[in-house]
Tab-separated table of C-alpha atoms in Angstrom:
chain	number	residue	atom	x	y	z
A	154	MET	CA	-0.229	-21.557	-22.858
A	155	GLU	CA	-1.375	-19.559	-25.737
A	156	GLU	CA	0.518	-19.882	-28.796
A	157	ASN	CA	2.789	-16.634	-29.636
A	158	SER	CA	0.686	-16.083	-33.295
A	159	THR	CA	-2.659	-15.584	-31.199
A	160	TRP	CA	-1.543	-12.492	-29.406
A	161	THR	CA	-2.432	-9.096	-29.828
A	162	PHE	CA	-0.037	-6.146	-29.493
A	163	LEU	CA	-0.215	-2.687	-28.390
A	164	GLU	CA	2.567	-0.427	-28.701
A	165	ILE	CA	2.330	2.713	-26.938
A	166	VAL	CA	4.754	5.779	-27.756
A	167	HIS	CA	4.473	9.738	-27.470
A	168	HIS	CA	2.868	11.562	-30.343
A	169	LEU	CA	4.973	15.217	-31.125
A	170	GLU	CA	4.025	18.141	-33.494
A	171	ASP	CA	6.084	16.986	-36.205
A	172	GLY	CA	4.129	13.724	-36.623
A	173	CYS	CA	7.662	11.347	-35.047
A	174	GLY	CA	7.126	9.266	-32.092
A	175	TYR	CA	9.307	7.840	-29.437
A	176	VAL	CA	9.656	5.657	-26.321
A	177	PRO	CA	9.549	7.888	-23.201
A	178	ASN	CA	12.316	6.964	-20.895
A	179	THR	CA	10.089	5.671	-17.991
A	180	PRO	CA	9.983	2.619	-16.084
A	181	ALA	CA	6.261	2.333	-18.127
A	182	PRO	CA	5.059	-0.390	-20.048
A	183	GLN	CA	6.350	0.513	-24.131
A	184	TYR	CA	4.041	-2.743	-24.998
A	185	PHE	CA	0.814	-4.335	-23.836
A	186	ALA	CA	0.303	-8.261	-25.101
A	187	PHE	CA	-3.325	-9.362	-24.809
A	188	THR	CA	-5.649	-12.484	-25.915
A	189	THR	CA	-9.318	-13.272	-24.373
A	190	ASP	CA	-7.854	-14.717	-21.280
A	191	ARG	CA	-4.775	-12.202	-20.331
A	192	PHE	CA	-3.487	-8.761	-20.278
A	193	LEU	CA	0.297	-8.564	-20.214
A	194	ALA	CA	2.465	-5.683	-19.839
A	195	LEU	CA	6.385	-5.748	-21.031
A	196	ILE	CA	8.243	-3.816	-18.216
A	197	ASN	CA	12.181	-4.136	-17.886
A	198	GLY	CA	12.103	-6.742	-20.168
A	199	GLU	CA	9.972	-9.257	-18.631
A	200	TRP	CA	6.082	-9.749	-19.464
A	201	ILE	CA	4.161	-9.277	-16.500
A	202	CYS	CA	0.648	-10.563	-16.051
A	203	LEU	CA	-2.245	-7.540	-14.924
A	204	SER	CA	-5.293	-9.363	-15.949
A	205	ASP	CA	-7.818	-8.658	-13.209
A	206	SER	CA	-5.235	-6.926	-10.659
A	207	GLU	CA	-5.440	-3.549	-9.455
A	208	ASP	CA	-1.729	-2.401	-10.328
A	209	LEU	CA	-2.214	-0.281	-13.053
A	210	ASP	CA	-2.069	3.576	-12.334
A	211	ILE	CA	-1.534	6.574	-14.798
A	212	ARG	CA	0.165	9.616	-13.741
A	213	ASN	CA	0.630	12.560	-16.406
A	214	GLY	CA	0.116	9.939	-19.152
A	215	TYR	CA	2.516	7.178	-18.391
A	216	PHE	CA	1.539	3.761	-16.805
A	217	TYR	CA	2.920	2.411	-13.874
A	218	PRO	CA	2.460	-0.709	-11.852
A	219	GLU	CA	1.915	-0.020	-8.448
A	220	GLN	CA	2.998	-3.481	-7.033
A	221	LEU	CA	3.877	-6.786	-8.966
A	222	LEU	CA	1.304	-9.452	-7.688
A	223	TYR	CA	3.423	-11.842	-9.291
A	224	ASN	CA	6.668	-12.992	-7.999
A	225	ASN	CA	7.569	-16.063	-10.522
A	226	ILE	CA	6.718	-14.427	-14.160
A	227	ALA	CA	7.453	-17.813	-15.520
A	228	SER	CA	4.509	-19.548	-13.465
A	229	GLN	CA	2.197	-16.859	-14.613
A	230	VAL	CA	3.209	-16.099	-18.089
A	231	GLY	CA	4.428	-19.629	-19.279
A	232	HIS	CA	8.114	-20.374	-20.221
A	233	ASN	CA	7.472	-19.294	-23.557
A	234	PRO	CA	6.229	-15.659	-23.389
A	235	PRO	CA	5.050	-13.710	-26.786
A	236	ARG	CA	7.602	-12.824	-29.039
A	237	LEU	CA	7.283	-8.761	-29.830
A	238	PRO	CA	6.206	-8.688	-33.612
A	239	GLU	CA	7.399	-7.051	-36.506
A	240	LYS	CA	7.258	-3.028	-37.178
A	241	TYR	CA	4.819	-1.841	-39.607
A	242	GLY	CA	3.843	1.117	-41.155
A	243	VAL	CA	2.450	4.868	-39.795
A	244	SER	CA	-0.938	3.587	-40.980
A	245	ARG	CA	-0.954	1.172	-37.897
A	246	ARG	CA	-0.968	4.107	-35.711
A	247	MET	CA	-3.597	5.791	-33.900
A	248	VAL	CA	-3.616	9.044	-31.933
A	249	LEU	CA	-5.274	9.240	-28.358
A	250	ASP	CA	-5.386	11.551	-25.604
A	251	PRO	CA	-4.597	10.377	-21.895
A	252	TYR	CA	-7.886	10.224	-20.830
A	253	GLN	CA	-9.026	7.526	-24.104
A	254	LEU	CA	-5.361	5.570	-23.720
A	255	SER	CA	-6.178	5.091	-19.707
A	256	HIS	CA	-9.563	3.911	-20.583
A	257	VAL	CA	-8.453	1.406	-23.536
A	258	VAL	CA	-5.342	0.303	-20.766
A	259	TYR	CA	-8.012	-0.123	-18.102
A	260	ASN	CA	-10.742	-2.033	-19.614
A	261	LEU	CA	-8.319	-4.457	-21.474
A	262	GLY	CA	-7.025	-5.465	-17.881
A	263	TYR	CA	-10.691	-5.682	-16.507
A	264	SER	CA	-12.931	-6.888	-19.319
A	265	ARG	CA	-12.986	-10.112	-21.116
A	266	PRO	CA	-15.119	-9.261	-23.941
A	267	PHE	CA	-13.768	-5.983	-24.205
A	268	ARG	CA	-10.194	-7.567	-25.141
A	269	THR	CA	-12.185	-10.024	-27.678
A	270	SER	CA	-13.971	-6.796	-29.361
A	271	CYS	CA	-10.561	-5.191	-29.342
A	272	ALA	CA	-8.665	-7.929	-30.759
A	273	LYS	CA	-11.265	-8.282	-33.472
A	274	PHE	CA	-11.216	-4.543	-34.418
A	275	ILE	CA	-7.336	-4.661	-34.713
A	276	ARG	CA	-7.761	-8.056	-36.951
A	277	GLU	CA	-10.160	-6.370	-39.381
A	278	ARG	CA	-8.350	-3.113	-40.308
A	279	PRO	CA	-7.496	-2.773	-43.920
A	280	THR	CA	-3.862	-3.039	-43.244
A	281	THR	CA	-3.938	-6.443	-41.230
A	282	ARG	CA	-7.058	-8.046	-43.065
A	283	ASP	CA	-4.689	-9.943	-45.925
A	284	ARG	CA	-2.470	-10.982	-43.073
A	285	GLN	CA	-2.451	-14.868	-42.633
A	286	GLN	CA	-5.105	-16.355	-40.149
A	287	GLY	CA	-4.047	-17.068	-36.907
A	288	GLN	CA	-0.688	-14.536	-36.872
A	289	SER	CA	-0.363	-11.679	-34.352
A	290	ALA	CA	-1.400	-8.568	-34.920
A	291	CYS	CA	0.036	-5.231	-33.664
A	292	ILE	CA	-0.884	-1.413	-33.623
A	293	THR	CA	0.763	1.851	-32.374
A	294	LEU	CA	-1.195	3.641	-29.756
A	295	CYS	CA	0.283	7.088	-30.043
A	296	LEU	CA	-0.158	9.666	-26.668
A	297	ASP	CA	-0.591	12.940	-28.231
A	298	GLU	CA	1.470	15.252	-25.630
A	299	THR	CA	0.233	18.464	-27.420
A	300	ALA	CA	-3.514	17.423	-26.359
A	301	PHE	CA	-2.766	17.181	-22.906
A	302	VAL	CA	-5.700	19.065	-21.682
A	303	HIS	CA	-7.882	17.704	-19.480
A	304	LYS	CA	-11.520	16.813	-20.337
A	305	PHE	CA	-14.221	17.971	-18.388
A	306	ASP	CA	-16.082	14.685	-17.663
A	307	GLU	CA	-20.005	16.071	-17.069
A	308	ALA	CA	-21.304	12.521	-16.248
A	309	TRP	CA	-18.984	11.994	-13.941
A	310	GLU	CA	-18.631	15.447	-11.913
A	311	ASN	CA	-23.115	15.363	-11.928
A	312	ARG	CA	-22.516	12.088	-10.095
A	313	ILE	CA	-20.104	12.862	-7.870
A	314	TRP	CA	-21.982	16.287	-6.834
A	315	THR	CA	-24.945	14.367	-6.139
A	316	LEU	CA	-23.350	12.197	-3.929
A	317	CYS	CA	-21.715	14.601	-2.184
A	318	MET	CA	-24.864	16.993	-1.771
A	319	TRP	CA	-26.531	13.784	-0.479
A	320	ASN	CA	-24.139	13.054	2.238
A	321	GLU	CA	-24.329	16.436	3.407
A	322	LEU	CA	-27.816	16.224	3.761
A	323	VAL	CA	-27.487	12.895	5.512
A	324	LYS	CA	-24.894	14.371	7.801
A	325	GLU	CA	-27.146	17.335	8.786
A	326	HIS	CA	-30.696	14.958	9.265
A	327	LEU	CA	-28.017	12.837	11.686
A	328	ALA	CA	-27.063	15.683	13.735
A	329	TRP	CA	-30.489	17.054	14.387
A	330	LEU	CA	-31.434	13.235	15.246
A	331	SER	CA	-28.667	13.018	17.814
A	332	THR	CA	-29.950	16.331	19.156
A	333	LEU	CA	-33.632	14.797	19.361
A	334	GLY	CA	-32.451	11.899	20.539
A	335	GLY	CA	-30.258	13.272	23.499
A	336	ALA	CA	-33.522	15.480	24.599
A	337	PHE	CA	-35.883	12.567	24.523
A	338	SER	CA	-33.293	10.636	26.447
A	339	ALA	CA	-32.970	12.822	28.930
A	340	LEU	CA	-36.434	12.937	29.779
A	341	GLY	CA	-36.762	9.363	29.306
A	342	LYS	CA	-33.920	9.168	32.357
A	343	ILE	CA	-36.117	11.004	35.053
A	344	GLY	CA	-39.069	8.489	34.507
A	345	PHE	CA	-41.073	9.343	31.504
A	346	LYS	CA	-41.423	6.217	29.713
A	347	ALA	CA	-43.405	7.492	26.755
A	348	PHE	CA	-39.960	9.971	26.114
A	349	ALA	CA	-37.524	6.815	26.321
A	350	GLU	CA	-39.906	4.980	23.782
A	351	ARG	CA	-39.453	8.432	21.173
A	352	ALA	CA	-35.329	8.221	21.889
A	353	GLY	CA	-35.431	4.665	21.201
A	354	LYS	CA	-37.608	4.900	17.470
A	355	ILE	CA	-34.983	7.969	16.757
A	356	SER	CA	-31.978	5.676	17.489
A	357	ILE	CA	-33.582	2.993	15.067
A	358	SER	CA	-33.495	5.902	12.308
A	359	GLN	CA	-29.817	6.425	12.951
A	360	LEU	CA	-29.330	3.277	12.596
A	361	ARG	CA	-30.820	2.955	9.106
A	362	LEU	CA	-29.382	6.134	7.813
A	363	ALA	CA	-25.778	4.506	9.306
A	364	LEU	CA	-26.388	1.342	7.014
A	365	ARG	CA	-27.111	3.232	4.174
A	366	LEU	CA	-24.008	5.360	4.217
A	367	GLY	CA	-22.030	2.143	4.944
A	368	ASP	CA	-20.880	3.147	8.416
A	369	PRO	CA	-20.388	0.628	10.895
A	370	ILE	CA	-19.116	2.849	13.576
A	371	LEU	CA	-22.081	4.986	13.485
A	372	SER	CA	-24.184	1.721	13.211
A	373	SER	CA	-22.621	0.607	16.581
A	374	ARG	CA	-23.312	3.825	18.202
A	375	SER	CA	-26.740	3.539	17.067
A	376	ARG	CA	-27.307	0.443	18.575
A	377	ILE	CA	-25.981	1.441	22.095
A	378	TYR	CA	-28.256	4.655	22.001
A	379	PHE	CA	-31.130	2.031	21.468
A	380	ALA	CA	-29.957	0.026	24.453
A	381	LEU	CA	-29.862	2.720	26.573
A	382	SER	CA	-33.724	3.450	25.561
A	383	LEU	CA	-34.163	-0.089	26.296
A	384	ILE	CA	-32.708	0.446	29.849
A	385	GLN	CA	-34.918	3.476	30.652
A	386	GLN	CA	-38.079	0.974	29.509
A	387	ARG	CA	-36.599	-1.702	32.043
A	388	SER	CA	-36.086	-3.755	28.941
A	389	PHE	CA	-32.809	-4.960	30.982
A	390	ARG	CA	-32.009	-8.666	29.153
A	391	MET	CA	-32.350	-6.745	25.549
A	392	ALA	CA	-30.062	-4.099	26.149
A	393	ARG	CA	-27.408	-6.298	28.097
A	394	ARG	CA	-27.528	-8.268	24.979
A	395	ILE	CA	-26.939	-5.505	22.475
A	396	LEU	CA	-24.024	-3.795	24.848
A	397	ARG	CA	-22.454	-7.501	24.935
A	398	ASN	CA	-22.683	-7.643	21.000
A	399	GLU	CA	-21.253	-3.985	20.712
A	400	ARG	CA	-18.487	-4.635	23.217
A	401	ARG	CA	-17.020	-7.478	21.242
A	402	PHE	CA	-17.503	-5.363	17.697
A	403	ALA	CA	-15.344	-2.630	19.666
A	404	ARG	CA	-12.316	-5.008	20.201
A	405	SER	CA	-12.937	-6.333	16.289
A	406	GLU	CA	-10.741	-5.305	13.645
A	407	ALA	CA	-13.413	-3.457	11.916
A	408	ALA	CA	-13.618	-0.868	14.420
A	409	ARG	CA	-10.253	-0.377	15.027
A	410	SER	CA	-9.664	3.419	14.281
A	411	GLU	CA	-12.664	4.368	16.865
A	412	ALA	CA	-12.037	1.241	19.321
A	413	ASP	CA	-11.065	3.077	22.478
A	414	LYS	CA	-14.039	5.941	22.419
A	415	LEU	CA	-16.625	2.842	21.328
A	416	GLU	CA	-15.469	0.665	24.302
A	417	SER	CA	-15.650	3.683	26.756
A	418	ILE	CA	-19.329	4.351	25.294
A	419	VAL	CA	-20.449	0.834	25.991
A	420	ASP	CA	-18.557	0.638	29.687
A	421	SER	CA	-20.579	3.845	30.515
A	422	VAL	CA	-23.959	2.679	29.601
A	423	TRP	CA	-23.566	-0.793	31.022
A	424	GLN	CA	-22.574	0.691	34.635
A	425	TYR	CA	-25.967	2.618	33.914
A	426	LEU	CA	-27.537	-0.621	33.212
A	427	LEU	CA	-25.843	-2.239	36.646
A	428	TRP	CA	-27.747	1.061	38.447
A	429	GLU	CA	-30.685	0.816	37.070
A	430	GLU	CA	-31.175	-3.275	37.546
A	431	LYS	CA	-30.186	-2.367	41.391
A	432	GLN	CA	-32.329	0.689	42.001
A	433	ASN	CA	-35.321	-1.428	40.399
A	434	LYS	CA	-34.574	-4.579	42.687
A	435	TYR	CA	-34.234	-2.075	45.656
A	436	SER	CA	-37.547	-0.171	44.425
A	437	ALA	CA	-39.208	-3.950	44.108
A	438	LYS	CA	-38.354	-4.917	47.568
A	439	GLN	CA	-39.638	-1.609	48.944
A	440	LYS	CA	-42.993	-1.714	47.242
A	441	LYS	CA	-43.456	-5.550	48.468
A	442	LYS	CA	-42.297	-4.478	52.131
A	443	LEU	CA	-45.056	-1.187	52.198
A	444	GLU	CA	-47.318	-3.487	50.556
A	445	ALA	CA	-46.799	-6.029	53.418
A	446	ARG	CA	-46.997	-3.051	56.043
A	447	ALA	CA	-50.068	-1.774	54.927
A	448	ASP	CA	-51.632	-5.250	54.861
A	449	ARG	CA	-50.712	-5.531	58.506
A	450	LEU	CA	-52.214	-1.735	59.473
A	451	LEU	CA	-55.293	-2.619	57.905
A	452	PHE	CA	-56.285	-5.916	59.495
A	453	ASP	CA	-54.533	-5.552	62.636
A	454	ASP	CA	-55.827	-3.167	65.265
A	455	GLU	CA	-52.983	-3.908	67.786
A	456	THR	CA	-50.305	-3.063	65.114
A	457	MET	CA	-51.872	0.364	64.254
A	458	ARG	CA	-51.992	1.513	67.709
A	459	SER	CA	-48.585	0.347	68.176
A	460	LYS	CA	-47.333	2.126	65.138
A	461	ALA	CA	-46.983	5.708	65.777
A	462	THR	CA	-44.957	7.085	62.884
A	463	ILE	CA	-46.349	9.357	60.759
A	464	ALA	CA	-45.563	7.424	57.619
A	465	ASP	CA	-47.385	4.234	58.807
A	466	THR	CA	-50.263	6.151	59.430
A	467	ILE	CA	-50.692	7.829	56.452
A	468	LEU	CA	-50.051	4.511	54.321
A	469	ALA	CA	-52.809	2.660	56.396
A	470	MET	CA	-55.383	5.975	55.923
A	471	SER	CA	-54.601	6.212	52.093
A	472	ARG	CA	-55.346	2.175	51.875
A	473	LEU	CA	-58.274	2.397	53.779
A	474	ASP	CA	-59.718	5.465	51.700
A	475	PHE	CA	-59.028	3.569	48.664
A	476	ALA	CA	-60.550	0.479	50.126
A	477	GLN	CA	-64.306	2.414	50.833
A	478	LYS	CA	-63.847	3.950	47.299
A	479	ALA	CA	-63.841	0.580	45.715
């Protein structure tokens, strides 16, 4: 635990037109104390440790802790918390607007180098330079209520505008990819393998955009569409593996918001996979059966004479014609 003499204090007051200051009647902290390792706030007579936490929020110039992370104050601050320093003259005051003050308090809580630089700045001021080394220092930060004009942060506005425009362009691109992917998938479903391959490439493009957006739901749907393309290309084993993984993802906590919809999509594609596998096995059996019958018709004259069906005759004639051309 640091000694009391090593603490640096900030007093937060409001600044009026006549130059006087007052402490706002709110639950917001009036004093902050910090070292290179800690950042504390005095709230309701107790020192609360706010270092490296996300508790500070600024609303209309007041600082509120959203929730107190530490129930046991003594275990975090120590049994001998810092004592408030003596009052100093008006020359030790600094007037800040709410925008500047919010940046100061935020960086004190999150940045160790900033805490070190701020303590060095306060201790090197002319009004505190003659104090003994190692004693606590205090400076008053006045929140100017007469200058509650929100500043236009142009750099941040440009960044947000760029991100918003990029997001809209990506969404438009995804909409076009969804339309094209659906069209190619429909053509691939009726037996055109080249269109099924093209639909798979479109699904991969959608997956890349979804990963860049950081959208796990859209990424999962893109993988499901890619599995649909694999089914149309008769790559059943890979498609089955992808669908099983996506079913597990749909039941996970990450997909809770879209769990029902994702699971319905997986179920429908899974049923399509089973149907295509069944049709593929049936087609293979029929092909073998026709090949065997054609062999009998070609090489067994008695079988050919005994078969009176038109289909057998046409099949035998086509097979004979092919053999003669070869």
